[in-house]
Amino acid sequence: MLFRNKMELKPQVSDTPSQHQQQQKQEQREKHFHVLAVDDSETDRKILEKILSVSSCQVTCVDSGDKALEYLGLVDANHQDSASPSQSERSQEDGLKVNLIMTDYCMPGMTGYDLLKRVKGSSWKEVPVVIMSSENEPSRINKCLEGGAEDFLLKPVQLSDVKKLQPRLLKSFDQSCTNLPDIDPMTTDNSKSNNNATKRKALSPEPSERRPKMKELTVL
Amino acid sequence: GYLDDQFVQLEELQDHANPNFVEEVVALFYKDSSRLLLNIDQALEKKPLEFTKLDGYMHQFKGSSSSIGAKKVKAECTLFRDYCRAGNAEGCMRTFQQLKKEYATLRKKLEAYFQ
């Protein structure tokens, strides 16, 4: 499992403050690590969705780069580019959280690389983008990494590939959760952690309540 | 063998919450495959062959085959694509016949597996 650490699995006799924090962090991750998965292959979407949900992620699947941009509010339903950046910012203000985008490279219309560039040039630019491809082409890999991709995975993608991404992605995720990047959660005392817990809940509302409903999207 | 480690990966993803996961993935594979094989059949009727188009279909088919671990079918896909890139019509058609045989065998094996 992606986000579970060994402490969680042992039965606890007493709940010490640090274990309580770990528990809260675990719940936080389970509710809120949201992955947007983009792939034109239905078979691959199903497999990726399973890998990610087994890894305790929330998953939204779409079948094209265009649908991904619509979801992020970067293009309206008529496929016009949003006239101003405000539409995607509004989505984010409404509480739409996407913590990771995983996209296939080869798709009809917009490629994964095109999607990467669009995301990196938008208000979603801080979101890591991982590109997946069946072709092990160094020039393609370099192009994607230079374009700002977090990583490049060879297909077929496996659970172990997602597990390898975990440490890097979780670090920035946890920081954004606590909103206090310099605080080491292990040394935070009990009273502070209660405040943080309240803060975390306020910052990350349940995505299901806030996510805009888009009829055209295939959400698995 | 007809199925490689990737199939085992799918089995390992199956759990109590989704006891039919592998079957569902295979069903999607059949759906993708039927469509692509039909497209390729039709494209092979058009002379002269449109190699780029054929390569495109086969790229997709190879992808799905790879995702479920269909080793032998995937190998035929690679061969077909090599012939496409070489512009070898004869090679393409011969390979496609072989591919369809492998695919039929695979389906039989999978049907037995799900009994």
mmCIF file with all atom_site columns, C-alpha atoms in Angstrom, chain A:
data_model
loop_
_atom_site.group_PDB
_atom_site.id
_atom_site.type_symbol
_atom_site.label_atom_id
_atom_site.label_alt_id
_atom_site.label_comp_id
_atom_site.label_asym_id
_atom_site.label_entity_id
_atom_site.label_seq_id
_atom_site.pdbx_PDB_ins_code
_atom_site.Cartn_x
_atom_site.Cartn_y
_atom_site.Cartn_z
_atom_site.occupancy
_atom_site.B_iso_or_equiv
_atom_site.pdbx_formal_charge
_atom_site.auth_seq_id
_atom_site.auth_comp_id
_atom_site.auth_asym_id
_atom_site.auth_atom_id
_atom_site.pdbx_PDB_model_num
ATOM 1   C CA . MET A 1 1   ? 0.000   0.000  0.000   1.00 0.00 ? 1   MET A CA 1
ATOM 2   C CA . LEU A 1 2   ? 1.318   3.380  -1.013  1.00 0.00 ? 2   LEU A CA 1
ATOM 3   C CA . PHE A 1 3   ? 0.602   5.501  2.024   1.00 0.00 ? 3   PHE A CA 1
ATOM 4   C CA . ARG A 1 4   ? 0.554   3.087  4.892   1.00 0.00 ? 4   ARG A CA 1
ATOM 5   C CA . ASN A 1 5   ? 3.548   2.824  7.133   1.00 0.00 ? 5   ASN A CA 1
ATOM 6   C CA . LYS A 1 6   ? 4.339   -0.067 9.417   1.00 0.00 ? 6   LYS A CA 1
ATOM 7   C CA . MET A 1 7   ? 3.127   1.720  12.554  1.00 0.00 ? 7   MET A CA 1
ATOM 8   C CA . GLU A 1 8   ? -0.432  1.707  11.300  1.00 0.00 ? 8   GLU A CA 1
ATOM 9   C CA . LEU A 1 9   ? -0.620  -2.056 11.047  1.00 0.00 ? 9   LEU A CA 1
ATOM 10  C CA . LYS A 1 10  ? 0.282   -2.920 14.643  1.00 0.00 ? 10  LYS A CA 1
ATOM 11  C CA . PRO A 1 11  ? -2.583  -2.895 17.142  1.00 0.00 ? 11  PRO A CA 1
ATOM 12  C CA . GLN A 1 12  ? -2.185  0.121  19.407  1.00 0.00 ? 12  GLN A CA 1
ATOM 13  C CA . VAL A 1 13  ? -2.658  -0.248 23.143  1.00 0.00 ? 13  VAL A CA 1
ATOM 14  C CA . SER A 1 14  ? -2.471  3.473  23.794  1.00 0.00 ? 14  SER A CA 1
ATOM 15  C CA . ASP A 1 15  ? -2.618  6.283  21.308  1.00 0.00 ? 15  ASP A CA 1
ATOM 16  C CA . THR A 1 16  ? 0.402   8.495  21.773  1.00 0.00 ? 16  THR A CA 1
ATOM 17  C CA . PRO A 1 17  ? 0.365   11.983 20.199  1.00 0.00 ? 17  PRO A CA 1
ATOM 18  C CA . SER A 1 18  ? 2.762   11.111 17.365  1.00 0.00 ? 18  SER A CA 1
ATOM 19  C CA . GLN A 1 19  ? 0.778   7.985  16.454  1.00 0.00 ? 19  GLN A CA 1
ATOM 20  C CA . HIS A 1 20  ? -2.402  10.059 16.518  1.00 0.00 ? 20  HIS A CA 1
ATOM 21  C CA . GLN A 1 21  ? -0.812  12.511 14.089  1.00 0.00 ? 21  GLN A CA 1
ATOM 22  C CA . GLN A 1 22  ? 0.256   9.665  11.824  1.00 0.00 ? 22  GLN A CA 1
ATOM 23  C CA . GLN A 1 23  ? -3.314  8.359  11.888  1.00 0.00 ? 23  GLN A CA 1
ATOM 24  C CA . GLN A 1 24  ? -4.710  11.770 10.982  1.00 0.00 ? 24  GLN A CA 1
ATOM 25  C CA . LYS A 1 25  ? -2.170  12.213 8.231   1.00 0.00 ? 25  LYS A CA 1
ATOM 26  C CA . GLN A 1 26  ? -3.082  8.778  6.888   1.00 0.00 ? 26  GLN A CA 1
ATOM 27  C CA . GLU A 1 27  ? -6.781  9.702  6.790   1.00 0.00 ? 27  GLU A CA 1
ATOM 28  C CA . GLN A 1 28  ? -5.944  13.019 5.191   1.00 0.00 ? 28  GLN A CA 1
ATOM 29  C CA . ARG A 1 29  ? -4.025  11.329 2.414   1.00 0.00 ? 29  ARG A CA 1
ATOM 30  C CA . GLU A 1 30  ? -6.699  8.740  1.849   1.00 0.00 ? 30  GLU A CA 1
ATOM 31  C CA . LYS A 1 31  ? -9.399  11.355 1.466   1.00 0.00 ? 31  LYS A CA 1
ATOM 32  C CA . HIS A 1 32  ? -7.538  13.923 -0.475  1.00 0.00 ? 32  HIS A CA 1
ATOM 33  C CA . PHE A 1 33  ? -4.701  12.694 -2.691  1.00 0.00 ? 33  PHE A CA 1
ATOM 34  C CA . HIS A 1 34  ? -6.439  13.191 -5.975  1.00 0.00 ? 34  HIS A CA 1
ATOM 35  C CA . VAL A 1 35  ? -5.044  11.906 -9.252  1.00 0.00 ? 35  VAL A CA 1
ATOM 36  C CA . LEU A 1 36  ? -6.319  12.924 -12.664 1.00 0.00 ? 36  LEU A CA 1
ATOM 37  C CA . ALA A 1 37  ? -5.618  10.016 -15.034 1.00 0.00 ? 37  ALA A CA 1
ATOM 38  C CA . VAL A 1 38  ? -5.652  10.645 -18.779 1.00 0.00 ? 38  VAL A CA 1
ATOM 39  C CA . ASP A 1 39  ? -5.599  7.779  -21.309 1.00 0.00 ? 39  ASP A CA 1
ATOM 40  C CA . ASP A 1 40  ? -7.525  7.059  -24.492 1.00 0.00 ? 40  ASP A CA 1
ATOM 41  C CA . SER A 1 41  ? -7.395  3.291  -23.875 1.00 0.00 ? 41  SER A CA 1
ATOM 42  C CA . GLU A 1 42  ? -10.293 2.034  -21.775 1.00 0.00 ? 42  GLU A CA 1
ATOM 43  C CA . THR A 1 43  ? -8.292  -1.044 -20.760 1.00 0.00 ? 43  THR A CA 1
ATOM 44  C CA . ASP A 1 44  ? -5.415  1.091  -19.524 1.00 0.00 ? 44  ASP A CA 1
ATOM 45  C CA . ARG A 1 45  ? -7.716  3.520  -17.704 1.00 0.00 ? 45  ARG A CA 1
ATOM 46  C CA . LYS A 1 46  ? -9.273  0.663  -15.778 1.00 0.00 ? 46  LYS A CA 1
ATOM 47  C CA . ILE A 1 47  ? -5.906  -0.771 -14.776 1.00 0.00 ? 47  ILE A CA 1
ATOM 48  C CA . LEU A 1 48  ? -4.462  2.587  -13.772 1.00 0.00 ? 48  LEU A CA 1
ATOM 49  C CA . GLU A 1 49  ? -7.567  3.461  -11.807 1.00 0.00 ? 49  GLU A CA 1
ATOM 50  C CA . LYS A 1 50  ? -7.190  0.201  -9.864  1.00 0.00 ? 50  LYS A CA 1
ATOM 51  C CA . ILE A 1 51  ? -3.486  0.696  -9.203  1.00 0.00 ? 51  ILE A CA 1
ATOM 52  C CA . LEU A 1 52  ? -4.154  4.190  -7.872  1.00 0.00 ? 52  LEU A CA 1
ATOM 53  C CA . SER A 1 53  ? -7.133  3.246  -5.707  1.00 0.00 ? 53  SER A CA 1
ATOM 54  C CA . VAL A 1 54  ? -5.197  0.306  -4.239  1.00 0.00 ? 54  VAL A CA 1
ATOM 55  C CA . SER A 1 55  ? -2.600  2.962  -3.392  1.00 0.00 ? 55  SER A CA 1
ATOM 56  C CA . SER A 1 56  ? -5.240  4.944  -1.473  1.00 0.00 ? 56  SER A CA 1
ATOM 57  C CA . CYS A 1 57  ? -5.627  7.689  -4.046  1.00 0.00 ? 57  CYS A CA 1
ATOM 58  C CA . GLN A 1 58  ? -8.810  9.284  -5.225  1.00 0.00 ? 58  GLN A CA 1
ATOM 59  C CA . VAL A 1 59  ? -8.948  8.913  -9.008  1.00 0.00 ? 59  VAL A CA 1
ATOM 60  C CA . THR A 1 60  ? -10.680 10.772 -11.809 1.00 0.00 ? 60  THR A CA 1
ATOM 61  C CA . CYS A 1 61  ? -10.242 9.251  -15.273 1.00 0.00 ? 61  CYS A CA 1
ATOM 62  C CA . VAL A 1 62  ? -10.711 11.062 -18.571 1.00 0.00 ? 62  VAL A CA 1
ATOM 63  C CA . ASP A 1 63  ? -10.135 9.771  -22.069 1.00 0.00 ? 63  ASP A CA 1
ATOM 64  C CA . SER A 1 64  ? -8.393  12.722 -23.710 1.00 0.00 ? 64  SER A CA 1
ATOM 65  C CA . GLY A 1 65  ? -6.214  15.774 -23.169 1.00 0.00 ? 65  GLY A CA 1
ATOM 66  C CA . ASP A 1 66  ? -9.153  17.997 -24.122 1.00 0.00 ? 66  ASP A CA 1
ATOM 67  C CA . LYS A 1 67  ? -11.321 16.448 -21.418 1.00 0.00 ? 67  LYS A CA 1
ATOM 68  C CA . ALA A 1 68  ? -8.487  16.906 -18.931 1.00 0.00 ? 68  ALA A CA 1
ATOM 69  C CA . LEU A 1 69  ? -8.262  20.605 -19.772 1.00 0.00 ? 69  LEU A CA 1
ATOM 70  C CA . GLU A 1 70  ? -12.036 20.970 -19.458 1.00 0.00 ? 70  GLU A CA 1
ATOM 71  C CA . TYR A 1 71  ? -11.915 19.298 -16.056 1.00 0.00 ? 71  TYR A CA 1
ATOM 72  C CA . LEU A 1 72  ? -9.205  21.689 -14.906 1.00 0.00 ? 72  LEU A CA 1
ATOM 73  C CA . GLY A 1 73  ? -11.182 24.655 -16.179 1.00 0.00 ? 73  GLY A CA 1
ATOM 74  C CA . LEU A 1 74  ? -8.560  25.541 -18.767 1.00 0.00 ? 74  LEU A CA 1
ATOM 75  C CA . VAL A 1 75  ? -10.938 25.299 -21.668 1.00 0.00 ? 75  VAL A CA 1
ATOM 76  C CA . ASP A 1 76  ? -14.703 25.694 -21.776 1.00 0.00 ? 76  ASP A CA 1
ATOM 77  C CA . ALA A 1 77  ? -17.165 23.096 -23.097 1.00 0.00 ? 77  ALA A CA 1
ATOM 78  C CA . ASN A 1 78  ? -17.106 24.701 -26.545 1.00 0.00 ? 78  ASN A CA 1
ATOM 79  C CA . HIS A 1 79  ? -13.373 24.017 -26.691 1.00 0.00 ? 79  HIS A CA 1
ATOM 80  C CA . GLN A 1 80  ? -12.482 27.648 -26.596 1.00 0.00 ? 80  GLN A CA 1
ATOM 81  C CA . ASP A 1 81  ? -9.477  28.492 -24.481 1.00 0.00 ? 81  ASP A CA 1
ATOM 82  C CA . SER A 1 82  ? -10.661 30.224 -21.342 1.00 0.00 ? 82  SER A CA 1
ATOM 83  C CA . ALA A 1 83  ? -10.557 33.910 -22.195 1.00 0.00 ? 83  ALA A CA 1
ATOM 84  C CA . SER A 1 84  ? -8.842  34.713 -18.941 1.00 0.00 ? 84  SER A CA 1
ATOM 85  C CA . PRO A 1 85  ? -6.961  32.579 -16.430 1.00 0.00 ? 85  PRO A CA 1
ATOM 86  C CA . SER A 1 86  ? -9.794  33.121 -13.986 1.00 0.00 ? 86  SER A CA 1
ATOM 87  C CA . GLN A 1 87  ? -11.840 30.049 -14.860 1.00 0.00 ? 87  GLN A CA 1
ATOM 88  C CA . SER A 1 88  ? -9.227  27.576 -13.704 1.00 0.00 ? 88  SER A CA 1
ATOM 89  C CA . GLU A 1 89  ? -8.437  29.736 -10.710 1.00 0.00 ? 89  GLU A CA 1
ATOM 90  C CA . ARG A 1 90  ? -12.114 29.728 -9.841  1.00 0.00 ? 90  ARG A CA 1
ATOM 91  C CA . SER A 1 91  ? -12.139 25.904 -10.000 1.00 0.00 ? 91  SER A CA 1
ATOM 92  C CA . GLN A 1 92  ? -9.224  25.854 -7.610  1.00 0.00 ? 92  GLN A CA 1
ATOM 93  C CA . GLU A 1 93  ? -10.876 28.383 -5.294  1.00 0.00 ? 93  GLU A CA 1
ATOM 94  C CA . ASP A 1 94  ? -14.008 26.241 -5.292  1.00 0.00 ? 94  ASP A CA 1
ATOM 95  C CA . GLY A 1 95  ? -11.847 23.549 -3.763  1.00 0.00 ? 95  GLY A CA 1
ATOM 96  C CA . LEU A 1 96  ? -11.006 21.462 -6.813  1.00 0.00 ? 96  LEU A CA 1
ATOM 97  C CA . LYS A 1 97  ? -7.779  19.768 -5.844  1.00 0.00 ? 97  LYS A CA 1
ATOM 98  C CA . VAL A 1 98  ? -5.637  17.762 -8.188  1.00 0.00 ? 98  VAL A CA 1
ATOM 99  C CA . ASN A 1 99  ? -2.420  16.491 -6.638  1.00 0.00 ? 99  ASN A CA 1
ATOM 100 C CA . LEU A 1 100 ? -1.066  14.569 -9.596  1.00 0.00 ? 100 LEU A CA 1
ATOM 101 C CA . ILE A 1 101 ? -1.770  14.213 -13.301 1.00 0.00 ? 101 ILE A CA 1
ATOM 102 C CA . MET A 1 102 ? -0.838  10.938 -14.984 1.00 0.00 ? 102 MET A CA 1
ATOM 103 C CA . THR A 1 103 ? -1.165  10.990 -18.728 1.00 0.00 ? 103 THR A CA 1
ATOM 104 C CA . ASP A 1 104 ? -0.529  8.682  -21.657 1.00 0.00 ? 104 ASP A CA 1
ATOM 105 C CA . TYR A 1 105 ? 1.839   10.140 -24.247 1.00 0.00 ? 105 TYR A CA 1
ATOM 106 C CA . CYS A 1 106 ? 0.276   8.822  -27.474 1.00 0.00 ? 106 CYS A CA 1
ATOM 107 C CA . MET A 1 107 ? -3.306  9.968  -27.733 1.00 0.00 ? 107 MET A CA 1
ATOM 108 C CA . PRO A 1 108 ? -5.316  11.079 -30.755 1.00 0.00 ? 108 PRO A CA 1
ATOM 109 C CA . GLY A 1 109 ? -5.583  14.871 -30.898 1.00 0.00 ? 109 GLY A CA 1
ATOM 110 C CA . MET A 1 110 ? -3.677  16.276 -27.963 1.00 0.00 ? 110 MET A CA 1
ATOM 111 C CA . THR A 1 111 ? -0.654  14.238 -26.916 1.00 0.00 ? 111 THR A CA 1
ATOM 112 C CA . GLY A 1 112 ? 0.464   13.832 -23.322 1.00 0.00 ? 112 GLY A CA 1
ATOM 113 C CA . TYR A 1 113 ? 3.306   16.218 -24.078 1.00 0.00 ? 113 TYR A CA 1
ATOM 114 C CA . ASP A 1 114 ? 0.871   18.871 -25.362 1.00 0.00 ? 114 ASP A CA 1
ATOM 115 C CA . LEU A 1 115 ? -1.167  18.440 -22.190 1.00 0.00 ? 115 LEU A CA 1
ATOM 116 C CA . LEU A 1 116 ? 1.986   18.754 -20.084 1.00 0.00 ? 116 LEU A CA 1
ATOM 117 C CA . LYS A 1 117 ? 2.875   22.073 -21.731 1.00 0.00 ? 117 LYS A CA 1
ATOM 118 C CA . ARG A 1 118 ? -0.653  23.420 -21.306 1.00 0.00 ? 118 ARG A CA 1
ATOM 119 C CA . VAL A 1 119 ? -0.726  22.505 -17.626 1.00 0.00 ? 119 VAL A CA 1
ATOM 120 C CA . LYS A 1 120 ? 2.722   23.937 -16.967 1.00 0.00 ? 120 LYS A CA 1
ATOM 121 C CA . GLY A 1 121 ? 1.691   27.198 -18.609 1.00 0.00 ? 121 GLY A CA 1
ATOM 122 C CA . SER A 1 122 ? -1.401  27.526 -16.435 1.00 0.00 ? 122 SER A CA 1
ATOM 123 C CA . SER A 1 123 ? -2.438  28.155 -12.847 1.00 0.00 ? 123 SER A CA 1
ATOM 124 C CA . TRP A 1 124 ? -2.136  24.375 -12.336 1.00 0.00 ? 124 TRP A CA 1
ATOM 125 C CA . LYS A 1 125 ? 1.593   24.486 -13.075 1.00 0.00 ? 125 LYS A CA 1
ATOM 126 C CA . GLU A 1 126 ? 2.594   23.310 -9.601  1.00 0.00 ? 126 GLU A CA 1
ATOM 127 C CA . VAL A 1 127 ? 0.787   19.999 -10.073 1.00 0.00 ? 127 VAL A CA 1
ATOM 128 C CA . PRO A 1 128 ? 3.251   17.228 -10.953 1.00 0.00 ? 128 PRO A CA 1
ATOM 129 C CA . VAL A 1 129 ? 2.629   15.599 -14.330 1.00 0.00 ? 129 VAL A CA 1
ATOM 130 C CA . VAL A 1 130 ? 3.774   12.034 -14.969 1.00 0.00 ? 130 VAL A CA 1
ATOM 131 C CA . ILE A 1 131 ? 3.866   10.798 -18.543 1.00 0.00 ? 131 ILE A CA 1
ATOM 132 C CA . MET A 1 132 ? 3.332   7.149  -19.515 1.00 0.00 ? 132 MET A CA 1
ATOM 133 C CA . SER A 1 133 ? 4.339   5.567  -22.782 1.00 0.00 ? 133 SER A CA 1
ATOM 134 C CA . SER A 1 134 ? 4.822   2.150  -24.332 1.00 0.00 ? 134 SER A CA 1
ATOM 135 C CA . GLU A 1 135 ? 7.763   3.477  -26.372 1.00 0.00 ? 135 GLU A CA 1
ATOM 136 C CA . ASN A 1 136 ? 11.147  3.546  -24.687 1.00 0.00 ? 136 ASN A CA 1
ATOM 137 C CA . GLU A 1 137 ? 12.520  6.422  -26.734 1.00 0.00 ? 137 GLU A CA 1
ATOM 138 C CA . PRO A 1 138 ? 15.246  8.503  -25.036 1.00 0.00 ? 138 PRO A CA 1
ATOM 139 C CA . SER A 1 139 ? 14.488  11.608 -27.125 1.00 0.00 ? 139 SER A CA 1
ATOM 140 C CA . ARG A 1 140 ? 10.836  11.426 -26.134 1.00 0.00 ? 140 ARG A CA 1
ATOM 141 C CA . ILE A 1 141 ? 11.718  10.901 -22.479 1.00 0.00 ? 141 ILE A CA 1
ATOM 142 C CA . ASN A 1 142 ? 14.122  13.847 -22.483 1.00 0.00 ? 142 ASN A CA 1
ATOM 143 C CA . LYS A 1 143 ? 11.623  16.078 -24.215 1.00 0.00 ? 143 LYS A CA 1
ATOM 144 C CA . CYS A 1 144 ? 9.030   15.338 -21.554 1.00 0.00 ? 144 CYS A CA 1
ATOM 145 C CA . LEU A 1 145 ? 11.398  15.792 -18.635 1.00 0.00 ? 145 LEU A CA 1
ATOM 146 C CA . GLU A 1 146 ? 12.673  19.045 -20.094 1.00 0.00 ? 146 GLU A CA 1
ATOM 147 C CA . GLY A 1 147 ? 9.071   20.105 -20.602 1.00 0.00 ? 147 GLY A CA 1
ATOM 148 C CA . GLY A 1 148 ? 8.567   19.850 -16.846 1.00 0.00 ? 148 GLY A CA 1
ATOM 149 C CA . ALA A 1 149 ? 7.328   16.284 -16.414 1.00 0.00 ? 149 ALA A CA 1
ATOM 150 C CA . GLU A 1 150 ? 7.830   14.890 -12.938 1.00 0.00 ? 150 GLU A CA 1
ATOM 151 C CA . ASP A 1 151 ? 8.605   11.446 -14.292 1.00 0.00 ? 151 ASP A CA 1
ATOM 152 C CA . PHE A 1 152 ? 8.222   9.195  -17.296 1.00 0.00 ? 152 PHE A CA 1
ATOM 153 C CA . LEU A 1 153 ? 6.833   5.684  -16.845 1.00 0.00 ? 153 LEU A CA 1
ATOM 154 C CA . LEU A 1 154 ? 7.029   2.848  -19.337 1.00 0.00 ? 154 LEU A CA 1
ATOM 155 C CA . LYS A 1 155 ? 3.832   0.977  -20.011 1.00 0.00 ? 155 LYS A CA 1
ATOM 156 C CA . PRO A 1 156 ? 2.434   -1.325 -18.888 1.00 0.00 ? 156 PRO A CA 1
ATOM 157 C CA . VAL A 1 157 ? 2.413   0.667  -15.648 1.00 0.00 ? 157 VAL A CA 1
ATOM 158 C CA . GLN A 1 158 ? 2.602   -1.421 -12.496 1.00 0.00 ? 158 GLN A CA 1
ATOM 159 C CA . LEU A 1 159 ? 1.849   -0.894 -8.825  1.00 0.00 ? 159 LEU A CA 1
ATOM 160 C CA . SER A 1 160 ? 5.593   -0.762 -8.082  1.00 0.00 ? 160 SER A CA 1
ATOM 161 C CA . ASP A 1 161 ? 6.005   2.201  -10.478 1.00 0.00 ? 161 ASP A CA 1
ATOM 162 C CA . VAL A 1 162 ? 3.437   4.207  -8.533  1.00 0.00 ? 162 VAL A CA 1
ATOM 163 C CA . LYS A 1 163 ? 5.046   3.178  -5.226  1.00 0.00 ? 163 LYS A CA 1
ATOM 164 C CA . LYS A 1 164 ? 8.375   4.553  -6.456  1.00 0.00 ? 164 LYS A CA 1
ATOM 165 C CA . LEU A 1 165 ? 6.788   7.947  -7.097  1.00 0.00 ? 165 LEU A CA 1
ATOM 166 C CA . GLN A 1 166 ? 5.377   8.047  -3.599  1.00 0.00 ? 166 GLN A CA 1
ATOM 167 C CA . PRO A 1 167 ? 8.188   9.599  -1.492  1.00 0.00 ? 167 PRO A CA 1
ATOM 168 C CA . ARG A 1 168 ? 8.671   12.583 -3.794  1.00 0.00 ? 168 ARG A CA 1
ATOM 169 C CA . LEU A 1 169 ? 4.985   13.302 -4.250  1.00 0.00 ? 169 LEU A CA 1
ATOM 170 C CA . LEU A 1 170 ? 3.989   12.792 -0.642  1.00 0.00 ? 170 LEU A CA 1
ATOM 171 C CA . LYS A 1 171 ? 6.568   15.263 0.602   1.00 0.00 ? 171 LYS A CA 1
ATOM 172 C CA . SER A 1 172 ? 5.050   18.200 -1.276  1.00 0.00 ? 172 SER A CA 1
ATOM 173 C CA . PHE A 1 173 ? 1.524   16.922 -0.597  1.00 0.00 ? 173 PHE A CA 1
ATOM 174 C CA . ASP A 1 174 ? 2.085   16.831 3.166   1.00 0.00 ? 174 ASP A CA 1
ATOM 175 C CA . GLN A 1 175 ? 3.586   20.300 3.076   1.00 0.00 ? 175 GLN A CA 1
ATOM 176 C CA . SER A 1 176 ? 0.580   21.708 1.267   1.00 0.00 ? 176 SER A CA 1
ATOM 177 C CA . CYS A 1 177 ? -1.711  19.943 3.756   1.00 0.00 ? 177 CYS A CA 1
ATOM 178 C CA . THR A 1 178 ? -0.173  21.413 6.868   1.00 0.00 ? 178 THR A CA 1
ATOM 179 C CA . ASN A 1 179 ? 0.509   24.748 5.190   1.00 0.00 ? 179 ASN A CA 1
ATOM 180 C CA . LEU A 1 180 ? 3.560   25.017 7.417   1.00 0.00 ? 180 LEU A CA 1
ATOM 181 C CA . PRO A 1 181 ? 6.380   23.623 5.345   1.00 0.00 ? 181 PRO A CA 1
ATOM 182 C CA . ASP A 1 182 ? 9.118   24.032 7.941   1.00 0.00 ? 182 ASP A CA 1
ATOM 183 C CA . ILE A 1 183 ? 7.419   22.121 10.723  1.00 0.00 ? 183 ILE A CA 1
ATOM 184 C CA . ASP A 1 184 ? 8.503   18.548 11.178  1.00 0.00 ? 184 ASP A CA 1
ATOM 185 C CA . PRO A 1 185 ? 5.267   16.672 12.035  1.00 0.00 ? 185 PRO A CA 1
ATOM 186 C CA . MET A 1 186 ? 7.108   14.242 14.301  1.00 0.00 ? 186 MET A CA 1
ATOM 187 C CA . THR A 1 187 ? 8.198   16.957 16.739  1.00 0.00 ? 187 THR A CA 1
ATOM 188 C CA . THR A 1 188 ? 4.962   18.948 16.792  1.00 0.00 ? 188 THR A CA 1
ATOM 189 C CA . ASP A 1 189 ? 3.387   18.871 20.226  1.00 0.00 ? 189 ASP A CA 1
ATOM 190 C CA . ASN A 1 190 ? -0.156  17.748 20.885  1.00 0.00 ? 190 ASN A CA 1
ATOM 191 C CA . SER A 1 191 ? -1.863  21.145 21.164  1.00 0.00 ? 191 SER A CA 1
ATOM 192 C CA . LYS A 1 192 ? -0.346  22.349 17.914  1.00 0.00 ? 192 LYS A CA 1
ATOM 193 C CA . SER A 1 193 ? -1.364  19.207 16.113  1.00 0.00 ? 193 SER A CA 1
ATOM 194 C CA . ASN A 1 194 ? -4.991  19.762 17.088  1.00 0.00 ? 194 ASN A CA 1
ATOM 195 C CA . ASN A 1 195 ? -4.850  23.216 15.541  1.00 0.00 ? 195 ASN A CA 1
ATOM 196 C CA . ASN A 1 196 ? -3.234  21.838 12.432  1.00 0.00 ? 196 ASN A CA 1
ATOM 197 C CA . ALA A 1 197 ? -5.925  19.196 12.148  1.00 0.00 ? 197 ALA A CA 1
ATOM 198 C CA . THR A 1 198 ? -8.614  21.856 12.188  1.00 0.00 ? 198 THR A CA 1
ATOM 199 C CA . LYS A 1 199 ? -6.674  23.912 9.664   1.00 0.00 ? 199 LYS A CA 1
ATOM 200 C CA . ARG A 1 200 ? -6.220  20.932 7.353   1.00 0.00 ? 200 ARG A CA 1
ATOM 201 C CA . LYS A 1 201 ? -9.915  20.231 7.307   1.00 0.00 ? 201 LYS A CA 1
ATOM 202 C CA . ALA A 1 202 ? -10.699 23.815 6.415   1.00 0.00 ? 202 ALA A CA 1
ATOM 203 C CA . LEU A 1 203 ? -8.170  23.925 3.587   1.00 0.00 ? 203 LEU A CA 1
ATOM 204 C CA . SER A 1 204 ? -9.162  20.683 1.970   1.00 0.00 ? 204 SER A CA 1
ATOM 205 C CA . PRO A 1 205 ? -12.911 20.344 1.750   1.00 0.00 ? 205 PRO A CA 1
ATOM 206 C CA . GLU A 1 206 ? -14.367 17.020 0.586   1.00 0.00 ? 206 GLU A CA 1
ATOM 207 C CA . PRO A 1 207 ? -13.726 17.057 -3.133  1.00 0.00 ? 207 PRO A CA 1
ATOM 208 C CA . SER A 1 208 ? -17.009 15.284 -3.876  1.00 0.00 ? 208 SER A CA 1
ATOM 209 C CA . GLU A 1 209 ? -18.938 18.266 -2.585  1.00 0.00 ? 209 GLU A CA 1
ATOM 210 C CA . ARG A 1 210 ? -17.004 20.839 -4.496  1.00 0.00 ? 210 ARG A CA 1
ATOM 211 C CA . ARG A 1 211 ? -15.929 19.276 -7.726  1.00 0.00 ? 211 ARG A CA 1
ATOM 212 C CA . PRO A 1 212 ? -17.789 20.757 -10.679 1.00 0.00 ? 212 PRO A CA 1
ATOM 213 C CA . LYS A 1 213 ? -19.917 18.168 -12.428 1.00 0.00 ? 213 LYS A CA 1
ATOM 214 C CA . MET A 1 214 ? -19.084 17.798 -16.084 1.00 0.00 ? 214 MET A CA 1
ATOM 215 C CA . LYS A 1 215 ? -21.572 15.705 -17.973 1.00 0.00 ? 215 LYS A CA 1
ATOM 216 C CA . GLU A 1 216 ? -19.319 14.877 -20.902 1.00 0.00 ? 216 GLU A CA 1
ATOM 217 C CA . LEU A 1 217 ? -16.544 13.423 -18.843 1.00 0.00 ? 217 LEU A CA 1
ATOM 218 C CA . THR A 1 218 ? -16.171 9.730  -18.347 1.00 0.00 ? 218 THR A CA 1
ATOM 219 C CA . VAL A 1 219 ? -15.501 9.389  -14.663 1.00 0.00 ? 219 VAL A CA 1
ATOM 220 C CA . LEU A 1 220 ? -14.645 5.848  -13.638 1.00 0.00 ? 220 LEU A CA 1
#
